[in-house]
Coordinates of N, CA and C in Angstrom, one line a residue:
M265 N 1.0 -75.8 -64.4 CA 0.5 -74.5 -64.9 C 0.6 -73.5 -63.7
K266 N 1.1 -72.3 -64.1 CA 1.2 -71.2 -63.1 C 0.3 -70.1 -63.5
V267 N -0.1 -69.3 -62.5 CA -0.9 -68.1 -62.8 C 0.0 -66.8 -62.6
I268 N 0.0 -65.9 -63.5 CA 0.6 -64.6 -63.4 C -0.5 -63.6 -63.4
Y269 N -0.4 -62.6 -62.5 CA -1.4 -61.5 -62.5 C -0.6 -60.3 -62.9
L270 N -1.0 -59.6 -64.0 CA -0.4 -58.3 -64.4 C -1.1 -57.3 -63.6
V271 N -0.4 -56.5 -62.8 CA -1.0 -55.6 -61.8 C -0.6 -54.1 -62.1
G272 N 0.2 -53.8 -63.0 CA 0.6 -52.4 -63.2 C 1.8 -52.2 -64.1
W273 N 2.3 -51.0 -64.1 CA 3.4 -50.6 -65.0 C 4.5 -50.0 -64.2
K274 N 5.7 -50.1 -64.6 CA 6.9 -49.4 -64.1 C 7.2 -48.3 -65.1
P275 N 8.0 -47.3 -64.8 CA 8.4 -46.3 -65.7 C 9.0 -46.9 -66.9
G276 N 8.7 -46.4 -68.1 CA 9.3 -46.9 -69.3 C 8.5 -48.1 -69.9
C277 N 7.2 -48.2 -69.6 CA 6.4 -49.4 -70.0 C 6.3 -49.4 -71.5
D278 N 6.2 -50.6 -72.0 CA 6.1 -50.8 -73.5 C 4.7 -51.5 -73.8
K279 N 3.7 -50.7 -73.9 CA 2.4 -51.2 -74.2 C 2.3 -52.0 -75.5
I280 N 2.9 -51.5 -76.5 CA 2.9 -52.2 -77.8 C 3.6 -53.5 -77.7
G281 N 4.7 -53.6 -77.0 CA 5.4 -54.8 -76.8 C 4.6 -55.8 -76.1
L282 N 3.9 -55.4 -75.0 CA 3.0 -56.3 -74.2 C 1.9 -56.8 -75.1
N283 N 1.3 -55.9 -75.9 CA 0.2 -56.3 -76.8 C 0.7 -57.4 -77.7
G284 N 1.8 -57.2 -78.3 CA 2.4 -58.2 -79.2 C 2.7 -59.5 -78.6
M285 N 3.2 -59.4 -77.3 CA 3.6 -60.7 -76.6 C 2.3 -61.4 -76.3
L286 N 1.2 -60.7 -75.8 CA 0.0 -61.4 -75.5 C -0.6 -62.1 -76.8
R287 N -0.5 -61.5 -77.9 CA -1.0 -62.0 -79.1 C -0.2 -63.3 -79.6
A288 N 1.2 -63.1 -79.5 CA 2.0 -64.2 -79.9 C 2.1 -65.4 -79.0
R289 N 2.2 -65.1 -77.7 CA 2.5 -66.2 -76.7 C 1.2 -66.8 -76.2
F290 N 0.1 -66.0 -76.1 CA -1.1 -66.4 -75.5 C -2.3 -66.5 -76.5
N291 N -2.0 -66.3 -77.7 CA -3.0 -66.4 -78.8 C -4.2 -65.4 -78.6
F292 N -3.9 -64.3 -77.9 CA -5.0 -63.3 -77.8 C -5.3 -62.7 -79.2
T293 N -6.5 -62.3 -79.4 CA -6.8 -61.5 -80.6 C -6.3 -60.1 -80.4
L294 N -6.3 -59.3 -81.4 CA -5.9 -57.9 -81.2 C -6.8 -57.2 -80.2
G295 N -8.1 -57.5 -80.3 CA -9.0 -56.8 -79.3 C -8.8 -57.3 -77.9
E296 N -8.6 -58.6 -77.7 CA -8.3 -59.1 -76.4 C -7.1 -58.6 -75.8
A297 N -6.0 -58.5 -76.6 CA -4.7 -57.9 -76.1 C -4.9 -56.5 -75.8
K298 N -5.6 -55.7 -76.6 CA -5.8 -54.3 -76.3 C -6.6 -54.1 -75.0
K299 N -7.6 -54.9 -74.8 CA -8.4 -54.8 -73.6 C -7.6 -55.2 -72.4
A300 N -6.7 -56.2 -72.5 CA -5.9 -56.6 -71.4 C -4.9 -55.4 -71.0
V301 N -4.3 -54.9 -72.0 CA -3.3 -53.8 -71.8 C -4.1 -52.6 -71.2
D302 N -5.2 -52.2 -71.7 CA -6.0 -51.1 -71.2 C -6.4 -51.4 -69.7
N303 N -6.7 -52.6 -69.4 CA -7.1 -53.0 -68.0 C -5.9 -52.8 -67.1
V304 N -4.7 -53.2 -67.5 CA -3.5 -53.0 -66.7 C -3.3 -51.5 -66.5
L305 N -3.4 -50.7 -67.5 CA -3.2 -49.3 -67.4 C -4.2 -48.7 -66.4
K306 N -5.4 -49.2 -66.3 CA -6.4 -48.7 -65.4 C -6.2 -49.3 -64.0
G307 N -5.3 -50.2 -63.8 CA -5.1 -50.8 -62.5 C -5.9 -52.1 -62.2
T308 N -6.5 -52.6 -63.2 CA -7.3 -53.8 -63.1 C -6.3 -55.0 -63.4
R309 N -6.4 -56.0 -62.4 CA -5.5 -57.2 -62.6 C -5.9 -58.0 -63.8
V310 N -4.9 -58.5 -64.5 CA -5.2 -59.4 -65.7 C -4.5 -60.7 -65.3
E311 N -5.3 -61.8 -65.5 CA -4.8 -63.1 -65.1 C -4.3 -63.8 -66.4
L312 N -3.1 -64.4 -66.3 CA -2.5 -65.2 -67.4 C -2.2 -66.6 -66.9
H313 N -2.5 -67.6 -67.6 CA -2.1 -69.0 -67.3 C -0.9 -69.3 -68.1
V314 N 0.2 -69.7 -67.4 CA 1.5 -69.9 -68.0 C 2.0 -71.4 -67.7
R315 N 2.4 -72.1 -68.8 CA 2.9 -73.4 -68.6 C 4.2 -73.3 -67.8
D316 N 4.5 -74.2 -66.9 CA 5.7 -74.2 -66.1 C 7.0 -74.0 -66.9
D317 N 7.0 -74.7 -68.0 CA 8.3 -74.6 -68.8 C 8.4 -73.2 -69.6
E318 N 7.4 -72.4 -69.5 CA 7.4 -71.1 -70.2 C 7.5 -69.9 -69.1
L319 N 7.5 -70.3 -67.9 CA 7.4 -69.2 -66.8 C 8.6 -68.3 -66.9
E320 N 9.8 -68.8 -67.0 CA 11.0 -68.0 -67.0 C 11.0 -67.0 -68.2
A321 N 10.6 -67.5 -69.3 CA 10.6 -66.7 -70.5 C 9.6 -65.6 -70.5
V322 N 8.4 -66.0 -70.0 CA 7.3 -65.0 -69.8 C 7.7 -63.9 -68.8
S323 N 8.3 -64.3 -67.7 CA 8.7 -63.3 -66.7 C 9.8 -62.4 -67.2
S324 N 10.7 -62.9 -68.0 CA 11.7 -62.1 -68.6 C 11.1 -61.1 -69.6
E325 N 10.2 -61.5 -70.4 CA 9.5 -60.6 -71.3 C 8.7 -59.5 -70.6
L326 N 8.0 -59.9 -69.5 CA 7.3 -58.9 -68.8 C 8.2 -57.9 -68.1
N327 N 9.3 -58.3 -67.6 CA 10.3 -57.4 -67.1 C 10.8 -56.4 -68.1
A328 N 11.1 -57.0 -69.3 CA 11.6 -56.1 -70.4 C 10.6 -55.1 -70.8
F329 N 9.3 -55.4 -70.7 CA 8.2 -54.4 -71.1 C 7.8 -53.5 -69.9
C330 N 8.5 -53.7 -68.7 CA 8.3 -52.9 -67.5 C 6.9 -53.1 -67.0
V331 N 6.4 -54.4 -67.0 CA 5.1 -54.7 -66.4 C 5.3 -55.2 -65.0
K332 N 4.5 -54.7 -64.1 CA 4.5 -55.2 -62.7 C 3.6 -56.5 -62.7
Y333 N 4.0 -57.5 -62.1 CA 3.2 -58.8 -62.1 C 3.5 -59.5 -60.8
E334 N 2.5 -60.4 -60.5 CA 2.6 -61.2 -59.3 C 2.4 -62.7 -59.7
L335 N 3.1 -63.6 -59.1 CA 2.9 -65.0 -59.3 C 2.0 -65.5 -58.3
A336 N 1.0 -66.3 -58.7 CA 0.1 -66.9 -57.8 C 0.6 -68.2 -57.3

């Protein structure tokens, strides 16, 4: 299991795409996903736990949505 911290946005961010990805991949409720996206917009780090076999796919999606992230 790996930890990814969402730490900010790059130009061209896709807030709706990130919201959908959090709901689909991490089973967030709509409210949880919205709160996470809002926190990233405010500059608050959001912690995600990612299975090792999903790390590459999650990283690719985050890059597509222009999310800045760090691997722990």
